[in-house]
CSV table of C-alpha atoms (C1' of nucleotides) in Angstrom, one decimal:
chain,number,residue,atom,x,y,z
A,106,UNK,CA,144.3,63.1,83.9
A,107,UNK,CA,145.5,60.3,86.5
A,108,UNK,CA,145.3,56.9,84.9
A,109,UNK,CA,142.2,56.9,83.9
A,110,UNK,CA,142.5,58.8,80.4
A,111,UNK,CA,143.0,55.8,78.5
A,112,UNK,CA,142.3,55.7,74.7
A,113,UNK,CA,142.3,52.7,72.6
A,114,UNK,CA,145.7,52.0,71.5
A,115,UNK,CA,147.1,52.2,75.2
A,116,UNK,CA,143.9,50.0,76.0
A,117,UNK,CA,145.0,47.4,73.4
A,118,UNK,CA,148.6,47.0,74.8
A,119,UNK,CA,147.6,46.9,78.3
A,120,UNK,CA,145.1,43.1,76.8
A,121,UNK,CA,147.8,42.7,75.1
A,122,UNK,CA,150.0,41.6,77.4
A,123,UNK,CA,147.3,40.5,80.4
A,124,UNK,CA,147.9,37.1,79.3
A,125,UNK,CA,151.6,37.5,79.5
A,126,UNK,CA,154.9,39.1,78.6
A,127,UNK,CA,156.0,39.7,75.5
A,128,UNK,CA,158.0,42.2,73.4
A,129,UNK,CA,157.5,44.8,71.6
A,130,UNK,CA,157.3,43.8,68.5
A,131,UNK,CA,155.1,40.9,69.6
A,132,UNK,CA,152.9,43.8,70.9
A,133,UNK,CA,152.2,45.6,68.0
A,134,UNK,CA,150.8,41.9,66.1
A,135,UNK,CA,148.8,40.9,69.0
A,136,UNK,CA,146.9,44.4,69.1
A,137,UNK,CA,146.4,44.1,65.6
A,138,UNK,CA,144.7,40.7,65.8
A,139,UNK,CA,143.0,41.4,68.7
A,140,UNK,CA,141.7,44.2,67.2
A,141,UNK,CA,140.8,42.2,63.8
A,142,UNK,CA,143.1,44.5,62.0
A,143,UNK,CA,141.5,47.4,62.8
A,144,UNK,CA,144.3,48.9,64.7
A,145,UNK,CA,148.1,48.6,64.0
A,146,UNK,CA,150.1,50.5,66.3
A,147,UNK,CA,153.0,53.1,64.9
A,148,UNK,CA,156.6,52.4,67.1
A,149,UNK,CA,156.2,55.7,68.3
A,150,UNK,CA,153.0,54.8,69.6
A,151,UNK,CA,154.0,51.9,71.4
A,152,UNK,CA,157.1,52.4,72.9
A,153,UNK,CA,156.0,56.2,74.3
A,154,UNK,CA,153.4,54.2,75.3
A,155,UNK,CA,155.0,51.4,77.2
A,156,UNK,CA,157.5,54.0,78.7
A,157,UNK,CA,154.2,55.6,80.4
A,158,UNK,CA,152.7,52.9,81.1
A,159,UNK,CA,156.0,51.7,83.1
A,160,UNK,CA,156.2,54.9,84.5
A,161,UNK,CA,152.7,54.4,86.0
A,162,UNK,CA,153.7,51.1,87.0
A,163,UNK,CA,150.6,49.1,85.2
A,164,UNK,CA,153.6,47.2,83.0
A,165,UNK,CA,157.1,46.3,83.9
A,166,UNK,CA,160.1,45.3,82.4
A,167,UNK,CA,160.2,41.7,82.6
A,168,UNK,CA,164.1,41.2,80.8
A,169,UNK,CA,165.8,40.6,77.9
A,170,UNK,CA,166.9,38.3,75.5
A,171,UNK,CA,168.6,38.0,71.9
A,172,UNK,CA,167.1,35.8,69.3
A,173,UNK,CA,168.3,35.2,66.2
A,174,UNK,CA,170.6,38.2,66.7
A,175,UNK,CA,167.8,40.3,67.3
A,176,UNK,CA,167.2,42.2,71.0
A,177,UNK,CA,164.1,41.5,72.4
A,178,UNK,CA,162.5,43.4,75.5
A,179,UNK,CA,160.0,42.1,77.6
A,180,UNK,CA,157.0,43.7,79.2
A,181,UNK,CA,154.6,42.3,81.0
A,182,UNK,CA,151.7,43.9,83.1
A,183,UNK,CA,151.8,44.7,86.6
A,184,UNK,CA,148.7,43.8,89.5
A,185,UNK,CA,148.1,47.1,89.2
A,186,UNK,CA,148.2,47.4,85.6
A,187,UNK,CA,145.7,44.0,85.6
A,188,UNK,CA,143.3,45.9,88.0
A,189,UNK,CA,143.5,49.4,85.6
A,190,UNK,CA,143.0,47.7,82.9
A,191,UNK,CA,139.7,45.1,84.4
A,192,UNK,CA,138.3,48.4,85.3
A,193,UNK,CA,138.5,50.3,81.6
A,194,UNK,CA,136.8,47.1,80.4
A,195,UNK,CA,134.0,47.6,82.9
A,196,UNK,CA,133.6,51.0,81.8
A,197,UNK,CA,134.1,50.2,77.7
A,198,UNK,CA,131.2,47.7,78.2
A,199,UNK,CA,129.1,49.7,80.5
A,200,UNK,CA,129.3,53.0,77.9
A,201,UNK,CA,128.6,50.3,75.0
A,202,UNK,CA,125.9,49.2,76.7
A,203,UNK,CA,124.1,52.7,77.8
A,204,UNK,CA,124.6,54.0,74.0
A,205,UNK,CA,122.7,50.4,72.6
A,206,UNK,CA,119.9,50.7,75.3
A,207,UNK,CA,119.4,54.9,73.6
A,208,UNK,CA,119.8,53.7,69.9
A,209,UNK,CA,117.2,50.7,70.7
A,210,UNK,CA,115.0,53.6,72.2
A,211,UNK,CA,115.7,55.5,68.9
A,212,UNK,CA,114.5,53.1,67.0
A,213,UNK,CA,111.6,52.7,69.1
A,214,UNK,CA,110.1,55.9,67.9
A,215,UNK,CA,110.7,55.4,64.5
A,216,UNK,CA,114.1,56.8,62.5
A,217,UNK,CA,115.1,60.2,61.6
A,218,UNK,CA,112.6,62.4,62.5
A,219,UNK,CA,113.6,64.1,59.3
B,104,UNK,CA,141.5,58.5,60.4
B,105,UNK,CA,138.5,59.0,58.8
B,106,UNK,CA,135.5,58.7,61.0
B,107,UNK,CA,136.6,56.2,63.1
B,108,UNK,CA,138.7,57.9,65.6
B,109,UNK,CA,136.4,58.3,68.5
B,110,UNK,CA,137.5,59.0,72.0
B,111,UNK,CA,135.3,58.8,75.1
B,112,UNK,CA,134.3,61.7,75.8
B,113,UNK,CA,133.1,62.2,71.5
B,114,UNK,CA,131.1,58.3,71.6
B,115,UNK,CA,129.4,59.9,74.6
B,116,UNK,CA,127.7,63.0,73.4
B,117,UNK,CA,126.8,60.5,70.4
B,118,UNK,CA,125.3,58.1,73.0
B,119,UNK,CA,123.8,61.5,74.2
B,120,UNK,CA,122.1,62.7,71.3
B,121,UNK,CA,120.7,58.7,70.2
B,122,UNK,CA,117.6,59.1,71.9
B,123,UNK,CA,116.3,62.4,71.5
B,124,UNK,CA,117.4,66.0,70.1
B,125,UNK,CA,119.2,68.3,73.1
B,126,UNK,CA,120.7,71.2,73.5
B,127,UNK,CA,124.3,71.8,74.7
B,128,UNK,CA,124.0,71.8,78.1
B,129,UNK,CA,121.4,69.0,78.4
B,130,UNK,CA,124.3,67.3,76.9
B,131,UNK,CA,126.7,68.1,79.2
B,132,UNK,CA,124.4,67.2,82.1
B,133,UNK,CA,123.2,63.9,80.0
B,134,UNK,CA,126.4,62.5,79.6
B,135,UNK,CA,127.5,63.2,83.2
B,136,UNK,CA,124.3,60.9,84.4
B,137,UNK,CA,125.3,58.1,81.6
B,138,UNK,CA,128.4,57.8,83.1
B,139,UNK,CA,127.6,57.8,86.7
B,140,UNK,CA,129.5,61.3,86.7
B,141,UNK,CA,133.0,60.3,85.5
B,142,UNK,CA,132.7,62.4,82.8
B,143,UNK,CA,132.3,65.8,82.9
B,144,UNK,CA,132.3,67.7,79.9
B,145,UNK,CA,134.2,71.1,79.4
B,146,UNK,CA,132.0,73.4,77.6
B,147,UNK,CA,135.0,73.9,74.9
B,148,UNK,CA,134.9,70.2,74.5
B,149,UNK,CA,130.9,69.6,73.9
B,150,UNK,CA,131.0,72.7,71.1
B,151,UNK,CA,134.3,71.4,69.9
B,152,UNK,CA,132.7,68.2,69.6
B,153,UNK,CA,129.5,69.2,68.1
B,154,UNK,CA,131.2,71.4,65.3
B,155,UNK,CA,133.3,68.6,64.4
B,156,UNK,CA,130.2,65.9,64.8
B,157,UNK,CA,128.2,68.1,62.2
B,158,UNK,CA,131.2,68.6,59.7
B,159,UNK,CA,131.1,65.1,59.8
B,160,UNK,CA,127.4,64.6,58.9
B,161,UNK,CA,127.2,62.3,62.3
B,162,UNK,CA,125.1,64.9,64.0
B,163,UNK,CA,122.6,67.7,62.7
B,164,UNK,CA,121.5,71.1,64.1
B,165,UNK,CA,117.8,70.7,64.8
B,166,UNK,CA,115.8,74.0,65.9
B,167,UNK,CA,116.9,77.1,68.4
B,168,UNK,CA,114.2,77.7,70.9
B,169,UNK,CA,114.3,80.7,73.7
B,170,UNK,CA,113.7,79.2,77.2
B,171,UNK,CA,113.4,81.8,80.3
B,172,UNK,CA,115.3,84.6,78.2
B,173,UNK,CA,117.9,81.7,77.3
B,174,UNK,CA,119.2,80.5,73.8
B,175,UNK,CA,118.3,77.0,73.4
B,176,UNK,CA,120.5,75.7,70.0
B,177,UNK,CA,119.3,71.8,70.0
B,178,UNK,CA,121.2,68.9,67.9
B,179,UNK,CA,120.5,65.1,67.0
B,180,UNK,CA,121.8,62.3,65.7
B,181,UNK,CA,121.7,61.7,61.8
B,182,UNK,CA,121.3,58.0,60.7
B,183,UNK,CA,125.0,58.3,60.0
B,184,UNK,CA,125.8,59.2,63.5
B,185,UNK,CA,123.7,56.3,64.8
B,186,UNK,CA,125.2,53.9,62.6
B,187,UNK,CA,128.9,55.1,63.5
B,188,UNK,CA,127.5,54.9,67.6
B,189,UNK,CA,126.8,51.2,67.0
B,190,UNK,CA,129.5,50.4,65.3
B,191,UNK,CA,131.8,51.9,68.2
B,192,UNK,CA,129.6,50.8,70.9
B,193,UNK,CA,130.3,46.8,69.4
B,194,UNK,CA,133.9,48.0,68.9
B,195,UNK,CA,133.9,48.9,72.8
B,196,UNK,CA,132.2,45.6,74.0
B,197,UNK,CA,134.1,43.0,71.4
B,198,UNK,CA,137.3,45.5,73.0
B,199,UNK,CA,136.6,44.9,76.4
B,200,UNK,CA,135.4,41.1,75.9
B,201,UNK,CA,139.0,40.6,74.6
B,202,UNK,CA,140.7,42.2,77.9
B,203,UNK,CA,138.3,40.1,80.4
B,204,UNK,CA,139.7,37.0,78.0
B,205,UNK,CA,142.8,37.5,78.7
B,206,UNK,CA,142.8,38.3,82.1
B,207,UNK,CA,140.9,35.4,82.7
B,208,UNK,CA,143.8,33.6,81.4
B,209,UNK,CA,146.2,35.5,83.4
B,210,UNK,CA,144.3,34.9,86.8
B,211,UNK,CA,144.3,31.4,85.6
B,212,UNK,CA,148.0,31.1,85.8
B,213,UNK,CA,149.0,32.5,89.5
B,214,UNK,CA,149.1,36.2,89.7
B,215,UNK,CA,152.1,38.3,89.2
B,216,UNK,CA,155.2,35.5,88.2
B,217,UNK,CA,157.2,38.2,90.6
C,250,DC,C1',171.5,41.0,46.2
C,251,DA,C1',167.1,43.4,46.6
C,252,DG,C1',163.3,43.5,49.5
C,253,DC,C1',160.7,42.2,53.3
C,254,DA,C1',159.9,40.8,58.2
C,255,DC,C1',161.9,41.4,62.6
C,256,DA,C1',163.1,44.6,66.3
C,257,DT,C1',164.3,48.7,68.4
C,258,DA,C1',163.9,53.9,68.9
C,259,DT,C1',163.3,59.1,68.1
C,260,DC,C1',161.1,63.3,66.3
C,261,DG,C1',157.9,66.8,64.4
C,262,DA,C1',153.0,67.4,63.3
C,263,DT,C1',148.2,66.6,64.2
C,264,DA,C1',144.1,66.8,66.8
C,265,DG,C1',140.9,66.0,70.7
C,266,DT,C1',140.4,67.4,75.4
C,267,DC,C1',141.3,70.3,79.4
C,268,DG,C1',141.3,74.5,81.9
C,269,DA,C1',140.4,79.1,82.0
C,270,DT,C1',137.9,82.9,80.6
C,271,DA,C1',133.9,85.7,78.8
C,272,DT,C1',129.0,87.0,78.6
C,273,DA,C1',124.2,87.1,80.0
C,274,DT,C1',119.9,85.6,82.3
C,275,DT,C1',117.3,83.3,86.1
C,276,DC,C1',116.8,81.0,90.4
C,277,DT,C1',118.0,80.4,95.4
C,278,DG,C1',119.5,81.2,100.0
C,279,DA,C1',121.4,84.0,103.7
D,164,DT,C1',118.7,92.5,98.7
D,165,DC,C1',122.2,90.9,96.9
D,166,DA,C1',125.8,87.3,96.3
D,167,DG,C1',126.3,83.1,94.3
D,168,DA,C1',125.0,79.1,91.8
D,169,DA,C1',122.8,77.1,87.9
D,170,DT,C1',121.5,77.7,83.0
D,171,DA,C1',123.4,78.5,78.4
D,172,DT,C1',126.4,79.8,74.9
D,173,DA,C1',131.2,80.3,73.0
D,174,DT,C1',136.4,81.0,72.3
D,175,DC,C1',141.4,80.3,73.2
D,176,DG,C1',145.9,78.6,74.8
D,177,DA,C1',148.1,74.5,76.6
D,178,DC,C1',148.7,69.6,77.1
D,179,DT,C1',149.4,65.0,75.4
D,180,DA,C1',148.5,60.6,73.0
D,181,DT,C1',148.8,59.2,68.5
D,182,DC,C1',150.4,59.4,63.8
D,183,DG,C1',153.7,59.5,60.1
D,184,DA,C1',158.2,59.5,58.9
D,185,DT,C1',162.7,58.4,59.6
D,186,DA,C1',166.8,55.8,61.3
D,187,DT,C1',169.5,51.6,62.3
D,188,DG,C1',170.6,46.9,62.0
D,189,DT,C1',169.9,41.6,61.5
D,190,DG,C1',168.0,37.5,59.2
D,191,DC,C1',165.2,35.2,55.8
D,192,DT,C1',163.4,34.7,51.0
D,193,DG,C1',163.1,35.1,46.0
DNA sequence: CAGCACATATCGATAGTCGATATATTCTGA
DNA sequence: TCAGAATATATCGACTATCGATATGTGCTG
């Protein structure tokens, strides 16, 4: 239950900003394209989320600024958020990879042994 | 949140299942191996699971068998479940091809702008 | 001026997982 | 020989990340 129980939403914010700070807002449309639409994160997700996150200090408050008359917050990721999240991609690729290499054996013998 | 709400610990009893029927606690031991022992399944979790898997059509009761005065009660994957395990598994990759992207970028640009 | 995008935030409900517990048999080591 | 671990099933309460709804306010667009 340390910091390694990381589902896909946290996952997504965590890429989300590895390439740099942004707010949340900004968040919330870059995990959606990222994930090609599949995934559009509630408020409540994301900002419980970034409060963890900070808390676990893999992001940070970067600061503030008003645009347009509009607060914005910045987050950005921390090294050790950067390291966290290298190491959930390792694993995301290494499970993806273990469950094609079974399905290829699957098909191997032929589908649905009824 | 139809069927495509899969956390880690669910896309691995799948992966589990892909090549071959098991019982329960093959399972459990299976998916401990696949992922070099970082998982370890809770019993309540792998029933939970399997309940929820079948309700689903995504996995199938196939056969009880009496081992050495033990109950055996194996399960496999249906072609539903195998299709679903792909679809996740290129989910996982195409999710952690985006994080290595962006930290690529990030490592590009000086670590940590303090 | 209605409605939508932008931007933040909180709250109750849902649901998957954990941790503990229960039951019963067989194998292993001291 | 007998305690303990492994095998094998299953249930239940607790935890928590996410969802869905709601709230508040600004600025742009039709």
């Amino acid at each position: 239950m340390g910091i390694e129980d990381i589902r896909e939403p946290t996952f997504l914010v965590l890429a989300a900003l590895a390439d740099g700070a942004k707010h949340g807002y900004a968040v919330i449309r870059e995990v959606e394209a990222i994930s090609d639409g599949r995934v559009t994160l509630r408020a409540g997700t994301l900002y419980a989320a970034l409060g963890r996150l900070a808390g676990q200090g893999l992001v940070r408050q970067s600061g503030e600024e008003v645009v347009d008359g509009r607060l914005r917050r910045y987050y950005d990721l921390t090294d050790a958020g950067a390291e966290v999240l290298a190491a959930q991609a390792a694993r995301l690729r290494q499970n993806a990879a273990e469950a094609d290499r079974r399905l290829r054996a699957r098909a191997r013998l032929g589908t649905a042994p009824a």
